[in-house]
Coordinates of C-alpha atoms in Angstrom, one line a residue:
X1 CA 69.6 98.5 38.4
X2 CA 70.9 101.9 39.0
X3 CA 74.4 103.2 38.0
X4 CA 75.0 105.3 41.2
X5 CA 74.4 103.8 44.5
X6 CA 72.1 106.5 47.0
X7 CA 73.7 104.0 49.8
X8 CA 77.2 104.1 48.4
X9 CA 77.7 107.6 50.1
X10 CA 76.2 106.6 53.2
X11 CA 78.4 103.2 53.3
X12 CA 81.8 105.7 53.6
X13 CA 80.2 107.5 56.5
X14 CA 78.8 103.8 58.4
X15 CA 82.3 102.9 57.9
X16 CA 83.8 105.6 59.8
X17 CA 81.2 105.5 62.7
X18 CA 81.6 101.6 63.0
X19 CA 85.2 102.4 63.9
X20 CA 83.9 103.7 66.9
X21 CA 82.7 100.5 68.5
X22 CA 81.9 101.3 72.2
X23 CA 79.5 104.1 70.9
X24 CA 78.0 102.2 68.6
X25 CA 77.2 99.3 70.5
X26 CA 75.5 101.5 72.9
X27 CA 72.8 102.7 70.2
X28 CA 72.6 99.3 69.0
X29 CA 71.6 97.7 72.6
X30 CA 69.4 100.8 73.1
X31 CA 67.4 100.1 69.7
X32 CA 67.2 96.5 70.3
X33 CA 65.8 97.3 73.2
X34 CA 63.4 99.8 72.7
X35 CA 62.2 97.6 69.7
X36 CA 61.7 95.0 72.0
X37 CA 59.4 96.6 74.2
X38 CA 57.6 98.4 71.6
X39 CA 56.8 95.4 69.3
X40 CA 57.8 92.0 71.1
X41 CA 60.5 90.1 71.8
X42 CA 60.0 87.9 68.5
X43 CA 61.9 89.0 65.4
X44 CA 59.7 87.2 63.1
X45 CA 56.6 89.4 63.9
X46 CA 58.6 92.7 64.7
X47 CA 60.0 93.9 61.9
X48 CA 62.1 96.9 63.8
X49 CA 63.2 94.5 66.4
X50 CA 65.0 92.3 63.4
X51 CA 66.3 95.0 61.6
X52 CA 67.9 96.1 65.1
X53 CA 69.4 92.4 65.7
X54 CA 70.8 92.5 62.0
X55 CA 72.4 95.4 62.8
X56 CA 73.4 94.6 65.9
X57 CA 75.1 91.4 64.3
X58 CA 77.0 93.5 61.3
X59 CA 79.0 95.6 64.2
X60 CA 80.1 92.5 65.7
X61 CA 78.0 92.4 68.6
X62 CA 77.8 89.0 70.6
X63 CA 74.6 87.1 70.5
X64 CA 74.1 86.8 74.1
X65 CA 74.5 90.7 74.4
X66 CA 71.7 90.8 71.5
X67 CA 69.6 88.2 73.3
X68 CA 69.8 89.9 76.7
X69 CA 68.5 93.2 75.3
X70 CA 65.7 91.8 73.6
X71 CA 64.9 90.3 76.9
X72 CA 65.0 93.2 79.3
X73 CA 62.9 95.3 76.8
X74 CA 60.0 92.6 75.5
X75 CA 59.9 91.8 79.9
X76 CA 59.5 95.5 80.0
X77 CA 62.7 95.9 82.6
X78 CA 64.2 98.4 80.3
X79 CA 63.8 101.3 78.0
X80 CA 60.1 102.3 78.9
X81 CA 61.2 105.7 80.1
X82 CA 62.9 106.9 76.7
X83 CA 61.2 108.9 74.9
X84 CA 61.9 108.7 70.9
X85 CA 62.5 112.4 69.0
X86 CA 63.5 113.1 65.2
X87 CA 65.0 116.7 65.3
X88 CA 65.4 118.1 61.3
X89 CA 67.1 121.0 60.1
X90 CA 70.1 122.0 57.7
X91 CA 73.8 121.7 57.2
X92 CA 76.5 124.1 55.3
X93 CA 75.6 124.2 51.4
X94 CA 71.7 123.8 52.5
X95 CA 72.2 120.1 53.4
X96 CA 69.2 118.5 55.0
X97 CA 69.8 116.6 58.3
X98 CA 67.5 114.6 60.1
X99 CA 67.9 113.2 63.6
X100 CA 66.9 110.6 65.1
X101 CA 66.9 110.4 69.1
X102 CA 66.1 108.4 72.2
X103 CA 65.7 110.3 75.4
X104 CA 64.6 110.4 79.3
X105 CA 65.1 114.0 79.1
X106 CA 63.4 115.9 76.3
X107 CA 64.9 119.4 77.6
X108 CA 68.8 118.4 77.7
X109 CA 68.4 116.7 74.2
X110 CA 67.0 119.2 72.3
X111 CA 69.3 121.9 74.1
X112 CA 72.2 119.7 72.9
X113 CA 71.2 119.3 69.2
X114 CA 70.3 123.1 68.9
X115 CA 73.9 123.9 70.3
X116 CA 75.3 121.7 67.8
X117 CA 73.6 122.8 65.0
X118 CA 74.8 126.3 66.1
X119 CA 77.9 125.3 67.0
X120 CA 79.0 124.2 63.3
X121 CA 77.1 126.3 60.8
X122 CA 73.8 124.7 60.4
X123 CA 70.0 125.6 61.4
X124 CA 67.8 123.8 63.6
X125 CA 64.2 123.9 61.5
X126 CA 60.5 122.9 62.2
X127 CA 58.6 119.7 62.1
X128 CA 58.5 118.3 58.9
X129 CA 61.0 120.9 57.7
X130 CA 63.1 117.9 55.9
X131 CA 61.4 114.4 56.8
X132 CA 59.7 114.6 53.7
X133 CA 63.1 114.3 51.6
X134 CA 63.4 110.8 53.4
X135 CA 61.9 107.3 53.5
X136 CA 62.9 104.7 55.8
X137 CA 64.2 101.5 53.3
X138 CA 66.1 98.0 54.8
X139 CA 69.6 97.9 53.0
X140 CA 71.6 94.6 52.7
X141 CA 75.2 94.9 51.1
X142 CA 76.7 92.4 49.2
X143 CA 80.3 92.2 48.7
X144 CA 82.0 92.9 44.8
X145 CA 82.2 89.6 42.8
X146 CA 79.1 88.4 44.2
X147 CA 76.8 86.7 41.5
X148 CA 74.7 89.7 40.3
X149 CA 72.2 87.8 38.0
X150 CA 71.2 85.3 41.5
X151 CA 70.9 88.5 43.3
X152 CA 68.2 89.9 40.9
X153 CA 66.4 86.4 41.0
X154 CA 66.4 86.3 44.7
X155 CA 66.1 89.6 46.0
X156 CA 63.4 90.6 43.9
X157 CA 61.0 87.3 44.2
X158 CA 61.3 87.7 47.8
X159 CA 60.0 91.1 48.2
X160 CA 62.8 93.4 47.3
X161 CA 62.1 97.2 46.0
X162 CA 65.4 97.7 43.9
X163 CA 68.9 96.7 43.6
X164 CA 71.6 99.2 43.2
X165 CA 75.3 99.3 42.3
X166 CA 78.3 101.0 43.1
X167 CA 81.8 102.1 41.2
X168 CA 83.2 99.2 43.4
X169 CA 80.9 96.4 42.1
X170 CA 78.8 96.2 45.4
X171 CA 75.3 95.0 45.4
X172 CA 72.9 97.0 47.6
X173 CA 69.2 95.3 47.9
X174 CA 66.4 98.3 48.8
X175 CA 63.5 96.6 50.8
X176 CA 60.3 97.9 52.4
X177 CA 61.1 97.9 56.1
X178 CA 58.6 95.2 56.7
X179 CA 59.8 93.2 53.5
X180 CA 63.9 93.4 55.0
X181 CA 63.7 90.3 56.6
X182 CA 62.0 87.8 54.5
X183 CA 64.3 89.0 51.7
X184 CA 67.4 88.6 53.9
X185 CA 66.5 85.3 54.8
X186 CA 66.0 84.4 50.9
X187 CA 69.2 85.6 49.9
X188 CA 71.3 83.7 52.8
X189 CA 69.4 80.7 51.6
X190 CA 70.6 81.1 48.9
X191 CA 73.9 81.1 49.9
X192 CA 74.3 85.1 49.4
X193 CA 75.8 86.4 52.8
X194 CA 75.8 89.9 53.3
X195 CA 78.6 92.3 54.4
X196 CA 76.2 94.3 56.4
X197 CA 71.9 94.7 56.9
X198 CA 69.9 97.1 58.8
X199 CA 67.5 99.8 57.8
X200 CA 68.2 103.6 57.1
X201 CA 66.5 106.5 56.1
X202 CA 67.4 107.2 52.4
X203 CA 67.1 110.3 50.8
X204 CA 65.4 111.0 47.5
X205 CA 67.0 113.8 46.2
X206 CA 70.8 114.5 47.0
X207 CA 72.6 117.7 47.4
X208 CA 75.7 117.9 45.8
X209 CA 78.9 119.1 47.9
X210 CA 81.9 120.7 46.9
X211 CA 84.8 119.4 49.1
X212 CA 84.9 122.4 51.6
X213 CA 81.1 122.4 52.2
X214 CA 81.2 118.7 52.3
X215 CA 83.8 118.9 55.1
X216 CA 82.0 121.2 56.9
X217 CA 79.0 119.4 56.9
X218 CA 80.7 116.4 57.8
X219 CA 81.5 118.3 61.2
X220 CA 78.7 118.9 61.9
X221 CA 77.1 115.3 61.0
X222 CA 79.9 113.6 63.3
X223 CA 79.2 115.7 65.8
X224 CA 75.9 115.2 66.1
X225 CA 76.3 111.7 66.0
X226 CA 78.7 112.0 68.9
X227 CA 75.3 113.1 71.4
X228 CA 75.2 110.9 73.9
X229 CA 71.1 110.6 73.2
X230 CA 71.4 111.0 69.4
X231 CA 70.9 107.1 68.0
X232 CA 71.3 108.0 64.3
X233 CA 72.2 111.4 61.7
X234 CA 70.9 110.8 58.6
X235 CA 71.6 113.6 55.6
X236 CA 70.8 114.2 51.8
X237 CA 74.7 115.4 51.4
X238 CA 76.4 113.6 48.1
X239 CA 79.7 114.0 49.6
X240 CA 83.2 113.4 47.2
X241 CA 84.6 110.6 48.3
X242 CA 87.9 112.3 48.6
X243 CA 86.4 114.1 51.5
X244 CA 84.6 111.0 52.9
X245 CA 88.1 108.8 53.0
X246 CA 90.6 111.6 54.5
X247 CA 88.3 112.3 57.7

């Protein structure tokens, strides 16, 4: 059990881009889908395409939305013209950013993300530049006051890698992407329902921020995520929280 929660920095920032609901729902079909027609329409044997509906379900997104996604993709109406990118590079303070795309036009994206990196004091860098700082893990976030010692029993028969904890008492289980769905499914049988599940790209090491580089590279991060093609920004920045909850 750690003491200081990798997620816990990333939770602030999911929080603020959930507020921005038409946006996100637009990623979120665009996953789904792209899962869909990558690795079937069945969640049980497509590990991507159930993290996707997971997520899809923690920002409130309908079920028959979800379910006519997975359809158009897995029927191969949808999505087989977008091309999937990961752009890497660094922030203010030396922060490494790594972005994840999806695309029909390879030229406009990449013109857009080099801009923004430009625009707000970062660097565009090379393949592989940062990807090695980051490994893709299924998070599932349990709310403070949940039974800690059950969530240990569970999580970790069914598969999970570690458990982690934050200053607010919140339970975050670290699965291999292909082990985040039998190990949500233990844990809601078990009557442990999670605030939120999907899968992001954690880092290993952090880079600590002082609160004027954190709030420049938090302009830079939003912005990113702003791209109409870009699907997700993920960075090794350990932000203050001070910073994280006045933006």
């Amino acid at each position: 059990m750690a003491g200081h929660s990798k997620w816990a920095n990333i939770k602030h920032r999911k929080a603020r881009q959930d507020a921005k609901r038409a946006k996100i729902w637009t990623k979120v079909i665009r996953e789904v889908t792209v899962a869909a027609r990558l690795g079937g329409g069945d969640p049980a044997d497509n590990p991507r395409l159930r993290a996707a509906v997971d997520g899809a379900l923690s920002v409130n997104m309908p079920r028959d939305t979800i379910d006519r996604a997975i359809a158009r993709g897995a029927g191969g109406h949808d999505g087989g013209d977008v091309e999937e990118l990961v752009y890497e590079g660094y922030g203010p303070g030396g922060v490494a950013i790594l972005v994840e795309a999806m695309t029909d036009n390879r030229k406009r994206t990449a013109a857009e993300v080099r801009h923004t990196f430009s625009k707000y004091g970062g660097n565009l860098g090379t393949y592989g530049s940062v990807a090695y700082l980051f490994s893709r893990r299924g998070i599932i976030g349990l709310a403070p006051g949940t039974d800690e010692e059950l969530v240990m029993e569970v999580a970790l028969e069914s598969g999970a890698e570690d458990i982690e904890s934050d200053e607010d008492g919140r339970l975050s289980v670290i699965t291999e992407p292909a082990d985040f769905g039998p190990v949500l499914d233990a844990l809601r049988e078990a009557g442990l329902e999670p605030e939120h599940a999907g899968t992001v790209m954690l880092p290993s090491v952090t880079s600590p921020c002082d609160e004027d580089t954190a709030a420049s590279a938090l302009r830079l991060i939003d912005a990113l995520d702003d791209l109409d093609d870009v699907q997700n920004v993920h960075s090794n920045g350990d932000f203050p929280d001070s910073v994280l909850e006045g933006a």
